[in-house]
């Protein structure tokens, strides 16, 4: 389906919106004020079209997914962030820690099913030494050298640096030597100090998160970026978050994808309400328009739900993440999405969104196009 963008504008009376749309068509960078205006605008369909117009220029009709598995080796965590229902104390009856054998067995199942990526992150337990993080990566990579290990958030890397008294660079070099291929985007939450002090006062701050990614990019380790939205942050703070990511991306080019994560409140100390579908779609679209230096925007079906994620593929997103198998973090907070999806289901969701399903690897290299 061809997008005739000029036709969309005929329905819009808002002059400021049209000015911003012109900027997009002329491939001019949007300002923070523009992004804020779009967040506040109620021209949802026009906003979606505009974002989709940009996405089609970058990704054509392709919408990506990956055969992957999430592994969370433990939910024991020293940080106890108020937005998180996954991390518990060691004494909590829900506390668990997977053995190395269990982990390797899960990796093997995924590998046998054609899996391309292990996404491994977890709680941060006080009793784990630095070597434990290296050992898990090394164990997976030495048994399954073909599988991509995307592991440990910047928060975990910061923690490793703290307990080992090493620099981010030393830690990341050693993780890379152990077999780490990429960093996931988790732990960014919201960069605003005001909001971060409310939802996650104890863990690494925004500067530390960004510095870990900066150093990773310098060492040739690509990474992803996230933003947790829909809790206590303002729209200005969302834009500030996007702006910091765009700045680093200008500097390094090492981010592969941006993933807005809709907040789920169930079982968290923070509480609150779920985001609306309109907010979810606006956030996808504004991210696509503002982050002109990011190639990909992920509609994470776990937080959006399968239906909104599918619509998001026409609001600027070009990726659904993957089969996942066993998502635990957002399920602890009440998401009603499945724990994992088959390839058939992801292909079906993408096809019915009018896009061409493309299986990818972690680095967005095409594995298979489902014509
Ligand atoms: O950092 C925690 C979020 C993240 C809640 O890099 C919550 O490809 C919603 O980062 N409601 C982990 N979200 C997941 C993540 C991720 C997921 C998929 C792909 C990639 C990637 C990264 O989950 C955490 C936090 O921001 N989270 N609690 C909650 N209550």
mmCIF file of C-alpha atoms and ligand atoms in Angstrom:
data_model
loop_
_atom_site.group_PDB
_atom_site.id
_atom_site.type_symbol
_atom_site.label_atom_id
_atom_site.label_comp_id
_atom_site.label_asym_id
_atom_site.label_seq_id
_atom_site.Cartn_x
_atom_site.Cartn_y
_atom_site.Cartn_z
ATOM 1 C CA UNK A 1 0.000 0.000 0.000
ATOM 2 C CA UNK A 2 1.464 3.314 -1.052
ATOM 3 C CA UNK A 3 1.289 6.137 1.459
ATOM 4 C CA UNK A 4 0.185 9.386 -0.137
ATOM 5 C CA UNK A 5 1.254 11.617 2.682
ATOM 6 C CA UNK A 6 -0.106 14.856 1.176
ATOM 7 C CA UNK A 7 -3.641 13.406 1.316
ATOM 8 C CA UNK A 8 -3.276 12.955 5.054
ATOM 9 C CA UNK A 9 -2.493 16.631 5.515
ATOM 10 C CA UNK A 10 -5.756 17.645 3.819
ATOM 11 C CA UNK A 11 -7.565 16.473 6.935
ATOM 12 C CA UNK A 12 -5.366 18.451 9.339
ATOM 13 C CA UNK A 13 -6.216 22.042 10.295
ATOM 14 C CA UNK A 14 -3.520 22.469 12.949
ATOM 15 C CA UNK A 15 -0.904 24.831 11.458
ATOM 16 C CA UNK A 16 1.822 23.957 13.947
ATOM 17 C CA UNK A 17 1.351 20.245 13.238
ATOM 18 C CA UNK A 18 1.586 20.963 9.508
ATOM 19 C CA UNK A 19 4.799 22.932 10.026
ATOM 20 C CA UNK A 20 6.327 19.980 11.839
ATOM 21 C CA UNK A 21 5.077 17.635 9.114
ATOM 22 C CA UNK A 22 6.795 19.821 6.507
ATOM 23 C CA UNK A 23 10.028 19.544 8.441
ATOM 24 C CA UNK A 24 9.695 15.753 8.390
ATOM 25 C CA UNK A 25 9.074 15.733 4.628
ATOM 26 C CA UNK A 26 12.092 17.969 4.098
ATOM 27 C CA UNK A 27 14.137 15.565 6.238
ATOM 28 C CA UNK A 28 14.915 18.277 8.779
ATOM 29 C CA UNK A 29 15.623 17.246 12.344
ATOM 30 C CA UNK A 30 12.773 17.785 14.833
ATOM 31 C CA UNK A 31 13.422 19.921 17.902
ATOM 32 C CA UNK A 32 12.465 18.954 21.448
ATOM 33 C CA UNK A 33 9.596 21.475 21.193
ATOM 34 C CA UNK A 34 8.347 19.728 18.036
ATOM 35 C CA UNK A 35 8.374 16.337 19.770
ATOM 36 C CA UNK A 36 6.504 17.765 22.748
ATOM 37 C CA UNK A 37 3.946 19.330 20.421
ATOM 38 C CA UNK A 38 3.375 15.995 18.710
ATOM 39 C CA UNK A 39 2.953 14.212 22.061
ATOM 40 C CA UNK A 40 0.289 16.778 23.000
ATOM 41 C CA UNK A 41 -1.427 16.758 19.607
ATOM 42 C CA UNK A 42 -4.597 14.773 19.063
ATOM 43 C CA UNK A 43 -4.032 14.204 15.362
ATOM 44 C CA UNK A 44 -3.343 10.556 16.038
ATOM 45 C CA UNK A 45 -3.905 9.151 12.552
ATOM 46 C CA UNK A 46 -1.939 11.934 10.859
ATOM 47 C CA UNK A 47 0.879 11.428 13.375
ATOM 48 C CA UNK A 48 0.853 7.699 12.652
ATOM 49 C CA UNK A 49 0.983 8.297 8.899
ATOM 50 C CA UNK A 50 3.867 10.711 9.251
ATOM 51 C CA UNK A 51 5.863 8.269 11.393
ATOM 52 C CA UNK A 52 5.036 5.425 9.044
ATOM 53 C CA UNK A 53 6.152 7.533 6.095
ATOM 54 C CA UNK A 54 9.572 7.881 7.734
ATOM 55 C CA UNK A 55 9.686 4.198 8.651
ATOM 56 C CA UNK A 56 8.931 3.124 5.069
ATOM 57 C CA UNK A 57 11.806 5.257 3.814
ATOM 58 C CA UNK A 58 14.106 3.439 6.238
ATOM 59 C CA UNK A 59 12.737 -0.101 6.179
ATOM 60 C CA UNK A 60 10.359 -0.362 3.243
ATOM 61 C CA UNK A 61 7.588 -2.891 3.879
ATOM 62 C CA UNK A 62 9.787 -5.120 6.026
ATOM 63 C CA UNK A 63 8.826 -5.824 9.634
ATOM 64 C CA UNK A 64 11.345 -7.804 11.631
ATOM 65 C CA UNK A 65 11.305 -10.531 14.239
ATOM 66 C CA UNK A 66 13.934 -12.862 15.703
ATOM 67 C CA UNK A 67 13.902 -16.412 17.024
ATOM 68 C CA UNK A 68 15.248 -15.809 20.498
ATOM 69 C CA UNK A 69 14.872 -16.681 24.164
ATOM 70 C CA UNK A 70 14.963 -14.541 27.244
ATOM 71 C CA UNK A 71 16.766 -16.058 30.188
ATOM 72 C CA UNK A 72 16.603 -14.421 33.612
ATOM 73 C CA UNK A 73 19.072 -16.448 35.701
ATOM 74 C CA UNK A 74 17.788 -15.009 38.994
ATOM 75 C CA UNK A 75 15.164 -12.616 40.321
ATOM 76 C CA UNK A 76 17.140 -11.842 43.482
ATOM 77 C CA UNK A 77 18.009 -8.161 43.383
ATOM 78 C CA UNK A 78 19.617 -5.703 45.762
ATOM 79 C CA UNK A 79 18.017 -2.699 44.130
ATOM 80 C CA UNK A 80 14.283 -3.177 44.757
ATOM 81 C CA UNK A 81 13.136 -0.474 42.334
ATOM 82 C CA UNK A 82 9.553 0.614 42.978
ATOM 83 C CA UNK A 83 8.387 0.104 39.371
ATOM 84 C CA UNK A 84 9.644 -3.494 39.247
ATOM 85 C CA UNK A 85 7.631 -6.523 40.405
ATOM 86 C CA UNK A 86 10.263 -9.021 39.239
ATOM 87 C CA UNK A 87 13.187 -8.399 41.596
ATOM 88 C CA UNK A 88 12.828 -9.791 45.121
ATOM 89 C CA UNK A 89 15.018 -10.175 48.177
ATOM 90 C CA UNK A 90 16.919 -13.433 48.712
ATOM 91 C CA UNK A 91 14.664 -14.358 51.641
ATOM 92 C CA UNK A 92 11.464 -13.931 49.598
ATOM 93 C CA UNK A 93 9.630 -17.216 48.917
ATOM 94 C CA UNK A 94 9.448 -16.232 45.216
ATOM 95 C CA UNK A 95 13.257 -15.945 44.978
ATOM 96 C CA UNK A 96 14.899 -18.313 42.459
ATOM 97 C CA UNK A 97 18.296 -18.911 40.922
ATOM 98 C CA UNK A 98 18.773 -21.103 37.853
ATOM 99 C CA UNK A 99 21.641 -23.579 37.788
ATOM 100 C CA UNK A 100 24.148 -23.467 34.939
ATOM 101 C CA UNK A 101 22.771 -26.821 33.693
ATOM 102 C CA UNK A 102 19.232 -25.407 33.536
ATOM 103 C CA UNK A 103 20.447 -22.375 31.632
ATOM 104 C CA UNK A 104 22.430 -24.433 29.136
ATOM 105 C CA UNK A 105 19.495 -26.763 28.605
ATOM 106 C CA UNK A 106 17.262 -23.810 27.717
ATOM 107 C CA UNK A 107 19.890 -22.426 25.352
ATOM 108 C CA UNK A 108 20.143 -25.834 23.697
ATOM 109 C CA UNK A 109 16.334 -26.009 23.175
ATOM 110 C CA UNK A 110 16.418 -22.583 21.542
ATOM 111 C CA UNK A 111 19.431 -23.434 19.414
ATOM 112 C CA UNK A 112 17.769 -26.639 18.172
ATOM 113 C CA UNK A 113 14.652 -24.637 17.273
ATOM 114 C CA UNK A 114 16.721 -22.358 15.021
ATOM 115 C CA UNK A 115 17.204 -19.674 17.665
ATOM 116 C CA UNK A 116 19.663 -16.912 16.876
ATOM 117 C CA UNK A 117 19.847 -14.976 20.142
ATOM 118 C CA UNK A 118 19.907 -15.405 23.897
ATOM 119 C CA UNK A 119 18.781 -12.276 25.729
ATOM 120 C CA UNK A 120 20.050 -12.749 29.276
ATOM 121 C CA UNK A 121 19.416 -10.239 32.073
ATOM 122 C CA UNK A 122 18.297 -10.610 35.650
ATOM 123 C CA UNK A 123 18.187 -9.331 39.179
ATOM 124 C CA UNK A 124 21.420 -8.184 40.783
ATOM 125 C CA UNK A 125 22.092 -10.438 43.773
ATOM 126 C CA UNK A 126 24.534 -9.350 46.477
ATOM 127 C CA UNK A 127 26.072 -12.823 46.624
ATOM 128 C CA UNK A 128 27.175 -12.933 42.959
ATOM 129 C CA UNK A 129 30.805 -12.047 42.281
ATOM 130 C CA UNK A 130 32.021 -10.443 39.057
ATOM 131 C CA UNK A 131 33.212 -13.844 37.767
ATOM 132 C CA UNK A 132 29.668 -15.229 37.794
ATOM 133 C CA UNK A 133 28.608 -12.797 35.034
ATOM 134 C CA UNK A 134 31.644 -13.689 32.910
ATOM 135 C CA UNK A 135 31.227 -17.395 33.554
ATOM 136 C CA UNK A 136 27.589 -17.471 32.368
ATOM 137 C CA UNK A 137 28.463 -15.750 29.103
ATOM 138 C CA UNK A 138 31.519 -17.961 28.577
ATOM 139 C CA UNK A 139 29.582 -21.146 29.298
ATOM 140 C CA UNK A 140 26.851 -20.332 26.751
ATOM 141 C CA UNK A 141 29.222 -19.098 24.077
ATOM 142 C CA UNK A 142 31.671 -21.972 24.349
ATOM 143 C CA UNK A 143 28.873 -24.570 24.026
ATOM 144 C CA UNK A 144 26.916 -22.674 21.332
ATOM 145 C CA UNK A 145 29.359 -20.434 19.448
ATOM 146 C CA UNK A 146 26.806 -19.652 16.697
ATOM 147 C CA UNK A 147 24.256 -18.171 19.051
ATOM 148 C CA UNK A 148 24.416 -14.449 19.742
ATOM 149 C CA UNK A 149 24.702 -13.586 23.418
ATOM 150 C CA UNK A 150 22.964 -10.272 24.114
ATOM 151 C CA UNK A 151 23.404 -9.998 27.840
ATOM 152 C CA UNK A 152 23.549 -7.777 30.905
ATOM 153 C CA UNK A 153 22.037 -4.321 31.035
ATOM 154 C CA UNK A 154 24.138 -1.224 31.636
ATOM 155 C CA UNK A 155 22.960 -1.428 35.258
ATOM 156 C CA UNK A 156 24.542 -4.869 35.575
ATOM 157 C CA UNK A 157 27.732 -3.690 33.836
ATOM 158 C CA UNK A 158 27.904 -0.711 36.234
ATOM 159 C CA UNK A 159 27.456 -3.123 39.153
ATOM 160 C CA UNK A 160 30.224 -5.404 37.816
ATOM 161 C CA UNK A 161 32.565 -2.409 37.579
ATOM 162 C CA UNK A 162 31.723 -1.457 41.160
ATOM 163 C CA UNK A 163 32.301 -4.894 42.689
ATOM 164 C CA UNK A 164 35.420 -5.674 40.647
ATOM 165 C CA UNK A 165 36.819 -2.144 41.019
ATOM 166 C CA UNK A 166 37.418 -2.100 37.260
ATOM 167 C CA UNK A 167 36.503 0.519 34.692
ATOM 168 C CA UNK A 168 33.535 0.066 32.343
ATOM 169 C CA UNK A 169 36.076 -0.437 29.572
ATOM 170 C CA UNK A 170 37.876 -3.266 31.373
ATOM 171 C CA UNK A 171 34.598 -4.982 32.281
ATOM 172 C CA UNK A 172 33.197 -4.708 28.767
ATOM 173 C CA UNK A 173 36.461 -5.929 27.222
ATOM 174 C CA UNK A 174 36.425 -8.961 29.516
ATOM 175 C CA UNK A 175 32.765 -9.670 28.782
ATOM 176 C CA UNK A 176 33.523 -9.419 25.069
ATOM 177 C CA UNK A 177 36.425 -11.831 25.434
ATOM 178 C CA UNK A 178 34.081 -14.208 27.278
ATOM 179 C CA UNK A 179 31.721 -14.126 24.266
ATOM 180 C CA UNK A 180 29.356 -11.203 24.776
ATOM 181 C CA UNK A 181 28.068 -9.951 21.410
ATOM 182 C CA UNK A 182 25.678 -7.138 22.274
ATOM 183 C CA UNK A 183 24.114 -5.250 25.164
ATOM 184 C CA UNK A 184 20.348 -5.127 25.638
ATOM 185 C CA UNK A 185 18.664 -1.794 26.326
ATOM 186 C CA UNK A 186 17.156 -2.502 29.743
ATOM 187 C CA UNK A 187 17.769 -0.351 32.797
ATOM 188 C CA UNK A 188 17.382 3.027 31.091
ATOM 189 C CA UNK A 189 13.957 3.547 32.685
ATOM 190 C CA UNK A 190 13.702 7.337 32.526
ATOM 191 C CA UNK A 191 16.766 9.571 32.512
ATOM 192 C CA UNK A 192 15.209 12.551 34.323
ATOM 193 C CA UNK A 193 16.778 12.740 37.753
ATOM 194 C CA UNK A 194 13.497 13.887 39.300
ATOM 195 C CA UNK A 195 11.517 10.890 38.030
ATOM 196 C CA UNK A 196 14.388 8.415 38.510
ATOM 197 C CA UNK A 197 14.677 9.426 42.170
ATOM 198 C CA UNK A 198 11.031 8.401 42.601
ATOM 199 C CA UNK A 199 11.001 5.101 40.706
ATOM 200 C CA UNK A 200 14.586 3.811 41.004
ATOM 201 C CA UNK A 201 16.655 5.937 43.381
ATOM 202 C CA UNK A 202 19.358 3.388 44.154
ATOM 203 C CA UNK A 203 20.627 2.062 40.873
ATOM 204 C CA UNK A 204 22.999 3.496 38.264
ATOM 205 C CA UNK A 205 21.931 6.951 37.122
ATOM 206 C CA UNK A 206 21.325 8.213 33.599
ATOM 207 C CA UNK A 207 24.907 9.379 33.028
ATOM 208 C CA UNK A 208 26.245 5.997 34.142
ATOM 209 C CA UNK A 209 23.783 4.125 31.887
ATOM 210 C CA UNK A 210 24.744 6.288 28.919
ATOM 211 C CA UNK A 211 28.470 6.026 29.631
ATOM 212 C CA UNK A 212 28.315 2.201 29.653
ATOM 213 C CA UNK A 213 26.670 2.293 26.221
ATOM 214 C CA UNK A 214 29.127 4.880 24.942
ATOM 215 C CA UNK A 215 32.083 2.720 25.996
ATOM 216 C CA UNK A 216 30.447 -0.424 24.584
ATOM 217 C CA UNK A 217 30.024 1.279 21.210
ATOM 218 C CA UNK A 218 33.654 2.381 21.266
ATOM 219 C CA UNK A 219 34.670 -1.251 21.804
ATOM 220 C CA UNK A 220 32.525 -2.417 18.900
ATOM 221 C CA UNK A 221 29.742 -3.850 21.053
ATOM 222 C CA UNK A 222 26.409 -2.702 19.610
ATOM 223 C CA UNK A 223 23.556 -2.052 21.997
ATOM 224 C CA UNK A 224 19.876 -1.277 22.236
ATOM 225 C CA UNK A 225 18.133 1.556 24.065
ATOM 226 C CA UNK A 226 14.869 1.626 26.008
ATOM 227 C CA UNK A 227 12.595 4.066 27.825
ATOM 228 C CA UNK A 228 10.114 3.009 30.491
ATOM 229 C CA UNK A 229 7.120 5.368 30.194
ATOM 230 C CA UNK A 230 3.689 5.814 31.698
ATOM 231 C CA UNK A 231 4.594 6.035 35.404
ATOM 232 C CA UNK A 232 5.525 9.365 37.036
ATOM 233 C CA UNK A 233 7.378 11.027 34.162
ATOM 234 C CA UNK A 234 6.112 14.108 32.329
ATOM 235 C CA UNK A 235 5.997 14.406 28.541
ATOM 236 C CA UNK A 236 8.897 16.866 28.793
ATOM 237 C CA UNK A 237 10.909 14.174 30.567
ATOM 238 C CA UNK A 238 10.118 11.654 27.822
ATOM 239 C CA UNK A 239 11.413 14.111 25.227
ATOM 240 C CA UNK A 240 14.535 14.797 27.332
ATOM 241 C CA UNK A 241 15.141 11.016 27.408
ATOM 242 C CA UNK A 242 14.826 10.703 23.630
ATOM 243 C CA UNK A 243 17.072 13.706 23.180
ATOM 244 C CA UNK A 244 19.885 12.197 25.277
ATOM 245 C CA UNK A 245 19.718 9.007 23.210
ATOM 246 C CA UNK A 246 19.797 10.950 19.940
ATOM 247 C CA UNK A 247 22.853 12.840 21.165
ATOM 248 C CA UNK A 248 24.814 9.658 21.971
ATOM 249 C CA UNK A 249 23.720 8.094 18.703
ATOM 250 C CA UNK A 250 25.115 11.122 16.827
ATOM 251 C CA UNK A 251 28.371 10.542 18.642
ATOM 252 C CA UNK A 252 28.735 6.755 18.302
ATOM 253 C CA UNK A 253 26.115 5.279 15.931
ATOM 254 C CA UNK A 254 26.175 2.171 18.119
ATOM 255 C CA UNK A 255 22.479 1.875 18.995
ATOM 256 C CA UNK A 256 20.638 -0.630 16.844
ATOM 257 C CA UNK A 257 17.078 -0.040 17.941
ATOM 258 C CA UNK A 258 14.949 2.000 20.314
ATOM 259 C CA UNK A 259 12.345 0.215 22.428
ATOM 260 C CA UNK A 260 9.705 2.217 24.279
ATOM 261 C CA UNK A 261 8.494 0.078 27.223
ATOM 262 C CA UNK A 262 4.960 0.728 28.476
ATOM 263 C CA UNK A 263 4.759 0.541 32.268
ATOM 264 C CA UNK A 264 2.692 -2.235 33.902
ATOM 265 C CA UNK A 265 1.786 -1.475 37.547
ATOM 266 C CA UNK A 266 0.476 -4.755 39.027
ATOM 267 C CA UNK A 267 2.386 -5.998 42.070
ATOM 268 C CA UNK A 268 4.785 -3.025 42.063
ATOM 269 C CA UNK A 269 5.343 -0.747 45.059
ATOM 270 C CA UNK A 270 4.882 2.241 42.771
ATOM 271 C CA UNK A 271 1.380 1.251 41.639
ATOM 272 C CA UNK A 272 -0.410 3.538 39.203
ATOM 273 C CA UNK A 273 -2.302 2.778 36.029
ATOM 274 C CA UNK A 274 -1.608 1.171 32.686
ATOM 275 C CA UNK A 275 -0.851 3.363 29.705
ATOM 276 C CA UNK A 276 -3.605 3.891 27.117
ATOM 277 C CA UNK A 277 -3.308 2.482 23.600
ATOM 278 C CA UNK A 278 -3.353 6.041 22.264
ATOM 279 C CA UNK A 279 -0.377 6.939 24.449
ATOM 280 C CA UNK A 280 1.435 3.775 23.313
ATOM 281 C CA UNK A 281 0.913 4.574 19.635
ATOM 282 C CA UNK A 282 1.880 8.232 20.077
ATOM 283 C CA UNK A 283 5.070 7.185 21.862
ATOM 284 C CA UNK A 284 6.013 4.825 19.045
ATOM 285 C CA UNK A 285 5.275 7.476 16.411
ATOM 286 C CA UNK A 286 7.049 10.381 18.147
ATOM 287 C CA UNK A 287 10.071 8.151 18.803
ATOM 288 C CA UNK A 288 10.225 7.255 15.109
ATOM 289 C CA UNK A 289 10.028 10.904 14.090
ATOM 290 C CA UNK A 290 12.429 12.324 16.692
ATOM 291 C CA UNK A 291 15.105 9.606 16.594
ATOM 292 C CA UNK A 292 16.102 10.266 13.002
ATOM 293 C CA UNK A 293 19.480 8.587 13.575
ATOM 294 C CA UNK A 294 17.987 5.252 14.740
ATOM 295 C CA UNK A 295 17.287 2.674 12.032
ATOM 296 C CA UNK A 296 14.737 0.673 14.001
ATOM 297 C CA UNK A 297 11.886 1.160 16.466
ATOM 298 C CA UNK A 298 10.674 -1.928 18.290
ATOM 299 C CA UNK A 299 7.009 -2.531 19.118
ATOM 300 C CA UNK A 300 7.643 -4.877 22.045
ATOM 301 C CA UNK A 301 4.586 -7.136 22.048
ATOM 302 C CA UNK A 302 5.108 -8.066 25.706
ATOM 303 C CA UNK A 303 4.416 -4.555 27.017
ATOM 304 C CA UNK A 304 2.134 -3.301 24.219
ATOM 305 C CA UNK A 305 0.086 -6.462 23.883
ATOM 306 C CA UNK A 306 -0.038 -8.242 20.544
ATOM 307 C CA UNK A 307 -2.838 -6.105 19.087
ATOM 308 C CA UNK A 308 -1.345 -2.684 19.787
ATOM 309 C CA UNK A 309 2.076 -3.975 18.698
ATOM 310 C CA UNK A 310 0.500 -5.006 15.397
ATOM 311 C CA UNK A 311 -1.052 -1.561 14.885
ATOM 312 C CA UNK A 312 2.283 0.015 15.884
ATOM 313 C CA UNK A 313 3.752 -1.582 12.739
ATOM 314 C CA UNK A 314 1.737 1.077 10.888
ATOM 315 C CA UNK A 315 2.719 3.861 13.313
ATOM 316 C CA UNK A 316 6.458 3.875 12.650
ATOM 317 C CA UNK A 317 7.644 0.631 14.254
ATOM 318 C CA UNK A 318 9.375 -2.006 12.144
ATOM 319 C CA UNK A 319 10.196 -4.758 14.642
ATOM 320 C CA UNK A 320 8.264 -6.988 17.070
ATOM 321 C CA UNK A 321 11.265 -8.439 18.992
ATOM 322 C CA UNK A 322 10.977 -12.205 18.935
ATOM 323 C CA UNK A 323 9.662 -15.552 20.038
ATOM 324 C CA UNK A 324 11.095 -14.931 23.571
ATOM 325 C CA UNK A 325 9.759 -18.266 24.955
ATOM 326 C CA UNK A 326 9.593 -17.219 28.580
ATOM 327 C CA UNK A 327 9.208 -13.537 29.486
ATOM 328 C CA UNK A 328 9.199 -13.019 33.239
ATOM 329 C CA UNK A 329 9.916 -9.350 34.056
ATOM 330 C CA UNK A 330 6.768 -7.720 32.664
ATOM 331 C CA UNK A 331 4.637 -10.777 33.440
ATOM 332 C CA UNK A 332 5.464 -10.220 37.120
ATOM 333 C CA UNK A 333 3.835 -6.792 36.669
ATOM 334 C CA UNK A 334 0.624 -8.090 35.127
ATOM 335 C CA UNK A 335 0.999 -8.033 31.340
ATOM 336 C CA UNK A 336 -1.675 -10.175 29.688
ATOM 337 C CA UNK A 337 0.417 -11.001 26.625
ATOM 338 C CA UNK A 338 1.666 -14.540 26.022
ATOM 339 C CA UNK A 339 4.939 -15.724 27.581
ATOM 340 C CA UNK A 340 6.305 -16.499 24.145
ATOM 341 C CA UNK A 341 5.146 -16.803 20.542
ATOM 342 C CA UNK A 342 5.729 -19.263 17.717
ATOM 343 C CA UNK A 343 7.295 -18.091 14.460
ATOM 344 C CA UNK A 344 3.936 -18.754 12.760
ATOM 345 C CA UNK A 345 2.151 -16.425 15.146
ATOM 346 C CA UNK A 346 4.680 -13.598 14.642
ATOM 347 C CA UNK A 347 4.619 -14.064 10.871
ATOM 348 C CA UNK A 348 0.799 -13.968 10.989
ATOM 349 C CA UNK A 349 0.725 -10.798 13.109
ATOM 350 C CA UNK A 350 3.098 -9.048 10.702
ATOM 351 C CA UNK A 351 1.311 -10.234 7.553
ATOM 352 C CA UNK A 352 -2.060 -9.105 8.857
ATOM 353 C CA UNK A 353 -0.520 -5.692 9.569
ATOM 354 C CA UNK A 354 0.148 -5.510 5.817
ATOM 355 C CA UNK A 355 3.920 -5.896 6.161
ATOM 356 C CA UNK A 356 6.445 -8.426 4.888
ATOM 357 C CA UNK A 357 7.719 -10.590 7.775
ATOM 358 C CA UNK A 358 11.510 -10.804 7.921
ATOM 359 C CA UNK A 359 13.369 -13.048 10.311
ATOM 360 C CA UNK A 360 16.512 -11.196 11.417
ATOM 361 C CA UNK A 361 19.493 -11.770 13.642
ATOM 362 C CA UNK A 362 20.463 -9.494 16.544
ATOM 363 C CA UNK A 363 22.260 -7.120 14.179
ATOM 364 C CA UNK A 364 19.285 -6.771 11.809
ATOM 365 C CA UNK A 365 20.880 -8.952 9.169
ATOM 366 C CA UNK A 366 18.177 -10.723 7.185
ATOM 367 C CA UNK A 367 17.846 -14.460 7.890
ATOM 368 C CA UNK A 368 14.668 -15.144 5.915
ATOM 369 C CA UNK A 369 12.096 -13.080 4.064
ATOM 370 C CA UNK A 370 8.542 -14.479 4.195
ATOM 371 C CA UNK A 371 7.289 -13.232 0.817
HETATM 372 O O1 LIG B 1 14.785 -2.410 32.304
HETATM 373 C C1 LIG B 1 10.581 -3.581 34.537
HETATM 374 C C2 LIG B 1 11.271 -2.950 32.199
HETATM 375 C C3 LIG B 1 13.101 -3.802 31.238
HETATM 376 C C4 LIG B 1 8.460 -3.176 34.389
HETATM 377 O O2 LIG B 1 17.262 -4.693 24.338
HETATM 378 C C5 LIG B 1 9.026 -3.011 33.123
HETATM 379 O O3 LIG B 1 16.257 -5.801 22.784
HETATM 380 C C6 LIG B 1 6.983 -2.487 32.250
HETATM 381 O O4 LIG B 1 14.831 -3.898 28.615
HETATM 382 N N1 LIG B 1 6.386 -2.595 33.459
HETATM 383 C C7 LIG B 1 13.742 -5.092 30.783
HETATM 384 N N2 LIG B 1 8.292 -2.685 32.047
HETATM 385 C C8 LIG B 1 13.260 -5.448 29.383
HETATM 386 C C9 LIG B 1 14.102 -4.801 28.339
HETATM 387 C C10 LIG B 1 14.061 -5.306 26.953
HETATM 388 C C11 LIG B 1 12.989 -6.035 26.492
HETATM 389 C C12 LIG B 1 12.991 -6.495 25.190
HETATM 390 C C13 LIG B 1 14.062 -6.285 24.353
HETATM 391 C C14 LIG B 1 15.133 -5.535 24.825
HETATM 392 C C15 LIG B 1 16.305 -5.327 23.932
HETATM 393 C C16 LIG B 1 15.153 -5.043 26.124
HETATM 394 O O5 LIG B 1 11.761 -4.073 31.561
HETATM 395 C C17 LIG B 1 13.618 -3.113 32.459
HETATM 396 C C18 LIG B 1 12.471 -2.189 32.751
HETATM 397 O O6 LIG B 1 12.622 -0.995 32.036
HETATM 398 N N3 LIG B 1 10.326 -3.231 33.263
HETATM 399 N N4 LIG B 1 9.439 -3.546 35.252
HETATM 400 C C19 LIG B 1 7.088 -2.943 34.539
HETATM 401 N N5 LIG B 1 6.512 -2.991 35.741
#
